[in-house]
Amino acid sequence: ERGGSLNERHVASMAAALVGCGEARAAEGLVLSSGAAGSHAFSIVQGALVQRGRYERALRLMEKMREAGVRPDRVNYNVLLSARLPAATVRCLLGEMERQGVAPDERTYAGAINALARRRGGFGAAQELWDDMQARGVAPTPYTWCALVSAAAEEGDPALARALVEEMAGSGQAPTVAVHNAALKAFARRRDAPGAIAALERLRHAGIAPNTATFNVAMEACCRAGSPESLGHVKALYGEILAEGL
């Protein structure tokens, strides 16, 4: 406002503009020095840091935010949980939300489950979060389902991944291609080329058009298997990609 001092809305707008110009460091300096930044401005900078892979810096910014007397809200936590954080850090952030009375939403759970899904052995913890989400009455979206299926796939358990896809369909939500692709990754983990090819055929018979990611996962399974027959499948799959213009 003309002639006035910066307020929370001004700082958020300026931070967004700086981030849009690729000046994340300048945006961070602004929110820390302005004395008027609110949780929204901090979330903008956190998001920029996360996108650049500066996860530790994004976490430290949360600490500086508290030191500045700004209480983190759900958006601030969700931005951090969307990063590739260690499982222990994910649990710490969720516990902190609980203690601060910040209610999680679908994005909270999707980010946390997705973080755990990136690590072998994470399915049990991911399932616990899923159960907690349902107990709170938070409805899953295809993205949340995809995160849970990915956790099963990371364990190299195609049967579990497929069962979750069927459970999603039974809940009234049509599994997306991304969800099917997540389930297909279980075969890549097991180096199971025949299983991946069979799963790809099941998708086609179900009327689901595979995309480039589908073929890439199937080829990964075949490459990992390493047999002459499997490597022949890779060549055939690549030919299908070219033929379908993907």
Coordinates of C-alpha atoms in Angstrom, one line a residue:
E1 CA 0.0 0.0 0.0
R2 CA 1.4 3.4 -1.0
G3 CA 3.2 5.1 1.8
G4 CA 2.8 2.1 4.1
S5 CA 5.0 -0.6 5.4
L6 CA 5.2 -4.1 4.1
N7 CA 2.5 -6.5 5.3
E8 CA 2.1 -10.2 5.1
R9 CA 0.3 -10.1 1.7
H10 CA 3.1 -7.9 0.2
V11 CA 5.8 -10.2 1.4
A12 CA 4.1 -13.3 0.0
S13 CA 3.6 -11.6 -3.4
M14 CA 7.2 -10.4 -3.5
A15 CA 8.5 -13.9 -2.5
A16 CA 6.4 -15.5 -5.2
A17 CA 7.8 -13.1 -7.8
L18 CA 11.4 -13.7 -6.7
V19 CA 10.8 -17.5 -6.8
G20 CA 9.3 -17.2 -10.2
C21 CA 12.4 -15.4 -11.4
G22 CA 14.6 -18.2 -10.0
E23 CA 15.7 -16.1 -7.0
A24 CA 14.9 -18.5 -4.2
R25 CA 17.8 -17.3 -2.1
A26 CA 16.6 -13.7 -2.4
A27 CA 13.1 -14.8 -1.5
E28 CA 14.4 -16.6 1.6
G29 CA 16.3 -13.5 2.6
L30 CA 13.2 -11.4 2.2
V31 CA 10.9 -13.5 4.3
L32 CA 13.5 -13.7 7.1
S33 CA 14.3 -10.0 7.1
S34 CA 11.0 -8.4 6.4
G35 CA 9.5 -8.9 9.9
A36 CA 6.1 -9.2 8.2
A37 CA 6.2 -12.7 6.6
G38 CA 3.4 -15.1 7.4
S39 CA 3.1 -18.8 6.9
H40 CA 2.1 -18.4 3.3
A41 CA 5.3 -16.6 2.3
F42 CA 7.4 -19.2 4.1
S43 CA 5.6 -22.0 2.3
I44 CA 6.4 -20.3 -1.1
V45 CA 10.1 -20.3 -0.3
Q46 CA 10.0 -23.8 1.2
G47 CA 8.4 -25.1 -2.0
A48 CA 11.1 -23.5 -4.1
L49 CA 13.8 -25.1 -2.0
V50 CA 12.1 -28.5 -2.1
Q51 CA 11.8 -28.3 -5.9
R52 CA 15.6 -27.6 -6.1
G53 CA 16.3 -30.6 -3.9
R54 CA 17.4 -28.4 -0.9
Y55 CA 15.5 -30.4 1.6
E56 CA 17.7 -29.7 4.6
R57 CA 17.6 -26.0 3.9
A58 CA 13.8 -26.2 3.7
L59 CA 13.7 -27.9 7.1
R60 CA 16.0 -25.3 8.6
L61 CA 13.7 -22.6 7.2
M62 CA 10.9 -24.1 9.3
E63 CA 13.0 -23.6 12.4
K64 CA 13.8 -20.0 11.5
M65 CA 10.1 -19.5 10.9
R66 CA 9.3 -20.5 14.4
E67 CA 12.1 -18.3 15.8
A68 CA 10.5 -15.4 13.9
G69 CA 7.3 -16.1 15.8
V70 CA 5.4 -17.5 12.8
R71 CA 3.4 -20.7 13.6
P72 CA 3.7 -23.3 10.8
D73 CA 0.4 -24.4 9.3
R74 CA -0.7 -27.5 7.4
V75 CA 0.6 -26.1 4.1
N76 CA 4.1 -25.7 5.5
Y77 CA 4.2 -29.3 6.7
N78 CA 2.7 -30.6 3.5
V79 CA 5.4 -28.8 1.4
L80 CA 8.1 -30.5 3.5
L81 CA 6.4 -33.9 3.4
S82 CA 6.4 -33.7 -0.4
A83 CA 10.2 -33.9 -0.3
R84 CA 12.4 -36.9 -0.4
L85 CA 13.0 -37.0 3.4
P86 CA 14.2 -39.9 5.5
A87 CA 11.5 -42.0 7.2
A88 CA 12.6 -40.8 10.6
T89 CA 12.1 -37.1 9.5
V90 CA 8.7 -37.9 8.1
R91 CA 7.6 -39.5 11.4
C92 CA 9.1 -36.5 13.3
L93 CA 7.1 -34.0 11.2
L94 CA 3.9 -36.0 11.6
G95 CA 4.4 -36.2 15.4
E96 CA 5.0 -32.5 15.5
M97 CA 1.8 -31.8 13.6
E98 CA 0.0 -33.9 16.1
R99 CA 1.5 -32.0 19.1
Q100 CA 0.8 -28.6 17.5
G101 CA -2.8 -29.6 16.8
V102 CA -2.4 -29.3 13.0
A103 CA -4.8 -31.7 11.4
P104 CA -3.4 -33.7 8.5
D105 CA -5.3 -33.8 5.1
E106 CA -5.1 -36.0 2.1
R107 CA -2.0 -34.2 0.8
T108 CA -0.3 -34.8 4.2
Y109 CA -0.9 -38.5 4.0
A110 CA -0.1 -38.7 0.3
G111 CA 3.3 -37.0 0.8
A112 CA 4.2 -39.1 3.9
I113 CA 3.2 -42.4 2.3
N114 CA 5.0 -41.5 -0.9
A115 CA 8.2 -40.7 1.1
L116 CA 8.0 -44.1 2.9
A117 CA 7.2 -45.8 -0.4
R118 CA 10.6 -44.9 -1.8
R119 CA 12.4 -47.2 0.6
R120 CA 12.3 -51.0 0.8
G121 CA 10.7 -52.1 4.1
G122 CA 8.4 -49.0 4.2
F123 CA 5.1 -50.7 3.4
G124 CA 4.2 -51.5 7.0
A125 CA 4.7 -47.8 8.0
A126 CA 2.8 -46.7 4.9
Q127 CA -0.1 -49.0 5.8
E128 CA -0.2 -47.6 9.3
L129 CA -0.5 -44.1 7.9
W130 CA -3.2 -45.3 5.5
D131 CA -5.2 -46.8 8.4
D132 CA -4.8 -43.6 10.4
M133 CA -6.0 -41.6 7.4
Q134 CA -9.2 -43.7 7.0
A135 CA -9.8 -43.6 10.8
R136 CA -9.8 -39.8 10.6
G137 CA -12.3 -39.9 7.7
V138 CA -9.8 -38.4 5.2
A139 CA -10.8 -39.7 1.7
P140 CA -8.0 -41.1 -0.5
T141 CA -7.4 -39.8 -4.0
P142 CA -5.8 -41.6 -6.9
Y143 CA -2.5 -40.0 -5.8
T144 CA -2.8 -41.5 -2.3
W145 CA -3.6 -44.9 -3.8
C146 CA -0.7 -44.6 -6.1
A147 CA 1.6 -43.9 -3.1
L148 CA 0.4 -47.0 -1.3
V149 CA 0.7 -49.2 -4.3
S150 CA 4.2 -47.9 -4.8
A151 CA 5.1 -48.9 -1.3
A152 CA 3.9 -52.5 -2.0
A153 CA 5.8 -52.5 -5.3
E154 CA 9.0 -51.4 -3.5
E155 CA 8.7 -54.5 -1.5
G156 CA 8.8 -56.5 -4.7
D157 CA 5.3 -57.9 -4.0
P158 CA 3.3 -58.0 -7.2
A159 CA 0.4 -59.9 -5.6
L160 CA 0.0 -57.2 -2.9
A161 CA 0.3 -54.4 -5.4
R162 CA -2.3 -55.9 -7.6
A163 CA -4.6 -56.6 -4.6
L164 CA -4.4 -52.9 -3.7
V165 CA -5.3 -51.9 -7.3
E166 CA -8.3 -54.2 -7.1
E167 CA -9.3 -52.7 -3.7
M168 CA -9.1 -49.2 -5.2
A169 CA -11.5 -50.3 -8.0
G170 CA -13.8 -51.9 -5.5
S171 CA -13.9 -48.6 -3.5
G172 CA -15.5 -47.0 -6.5
Q173 CA -12.4 -45.2 -7.8
A174 CA -11.1 -46.3 -11.2
P175 CA -7.4 -47.0 -11.0
T176 CA -5.4 -44.6 -13.1
V177 CA -2.6 -45.5 -15.5
A178 CA -0.2 -44.1 -12.9
V179 CA -1.6 -46.6 -10.3
H180 CA -1.2 -49.5 -12.7
N181 CA 2.3 -48.4 -13.5
A182 CA 3.2 -48.3 -9.8
A183 CA 2.0 -51.9 -9.4
L184 CA 4.0 -52.9 -12.5
K185 CA 7.2 -51.7 -10.7
A186 CA 6.9 -54.7 -8.4
F187 CA 8.0 -56.9 -11.3
A188 CA 11.0 -54.7 -12.0
R189 CA 12.0 -55.1 -8.3
R190 CA 11.8 -58.9 -8.7
R191 CA 13.5 -58.9 -12.1
D192 CA 10.4 -60.7 -13.3
A193 CA 10.2 -60.1 -17.0
P194 CA 7.5 -62.7 -17.8
G195 CA 5.3 -61.2 -14.9
A196 CA 5.8 -57.7 -16.3
I197 CA 4.9 -58.7 -19.8
A198 CA 1.8 -60.6 -18.6
A199 CA 0.7 -57.6 -16.5
L200 CA 1.1 -55.4 -19.5
E201 CA -1.2 -57.7 -21.5
R202 CA -3.8 -57.7 -18.7
L203 CA -3.9 -53.9 -18.9
R204 CA -4.5 -54.0 -22.6
H205 CA -7.2 -56.6 -22.3
A206 CA -8.9 -54.4 -19.6
G207 CA -9.0 -51.6 -22.2
I208 CA -6.3 -49.5 -20.4
A209 CA -3.9 -47.8 -22.8
P210 CA -0.3 -48.0 -21.6
N211 CA 1.7 -44.8 -21.7
T212 CA 5.5 -44.3 -22.1
A213 CA 6.0 -44.8 -18.3
T214 CA 4.2 -48.2 -18.6
F215 CA 6.6 -49.4 -21.3
N216 CA 9.6 -48.0 -19.4
V217 CA 8.7 -50.0 -16.3
A218 CA 8.1 -53.2 -18.3
M219 CA 11.5 -52.7 -20.1
E220 CA 13.2 -52.1 -16.8
A221 CA 11.9 -55.5 -15.5
C222 CA 13.2 -57.2 -18.7
C223 CA 16.6 -55.4 -18.5
R224 CA 17.0 -56.4 -14.9
A225 CA 16.1 -60.1 -15.7
G226 CA 19.0 -60.0 -18.1
S227 CA 18.2 -63.2 -20.0
P228 CA 18.4 -63.3 -23.8
E229 CA 14.6 -63.8 -24.0
S230 CA 14.0 -60.8 -21.7
L231 CA 16.3 -58.6 -23.7
G232 CA 14.4 -59.6 -26.8
H233 CA 11.3 -58.3 -25.0
V234 CA 13.0 -55.0 -24.5
K235 CA 13.5 -54.7 -28.3
A236 CA 9.9 -55.6 -29.0
L237 CA 8.6 -53.2 -26.4
Y238 CA 10.7 -50.4 -27.8
G239 CA 9.2 -51.1 -31.2
E240 CA 5.7 -50.8 -29.8
I241 CA 6.6 -47.4 -28.3
L242 CA 7.7 -46.2 -31.7
A243 CA 4.7 -47.8 -33.5
E244 CA 2.2 -46.1 -31.1
G245 CA 4.0 -42.7 -31.4
L246 CA 4.7 -42.4 -27.7

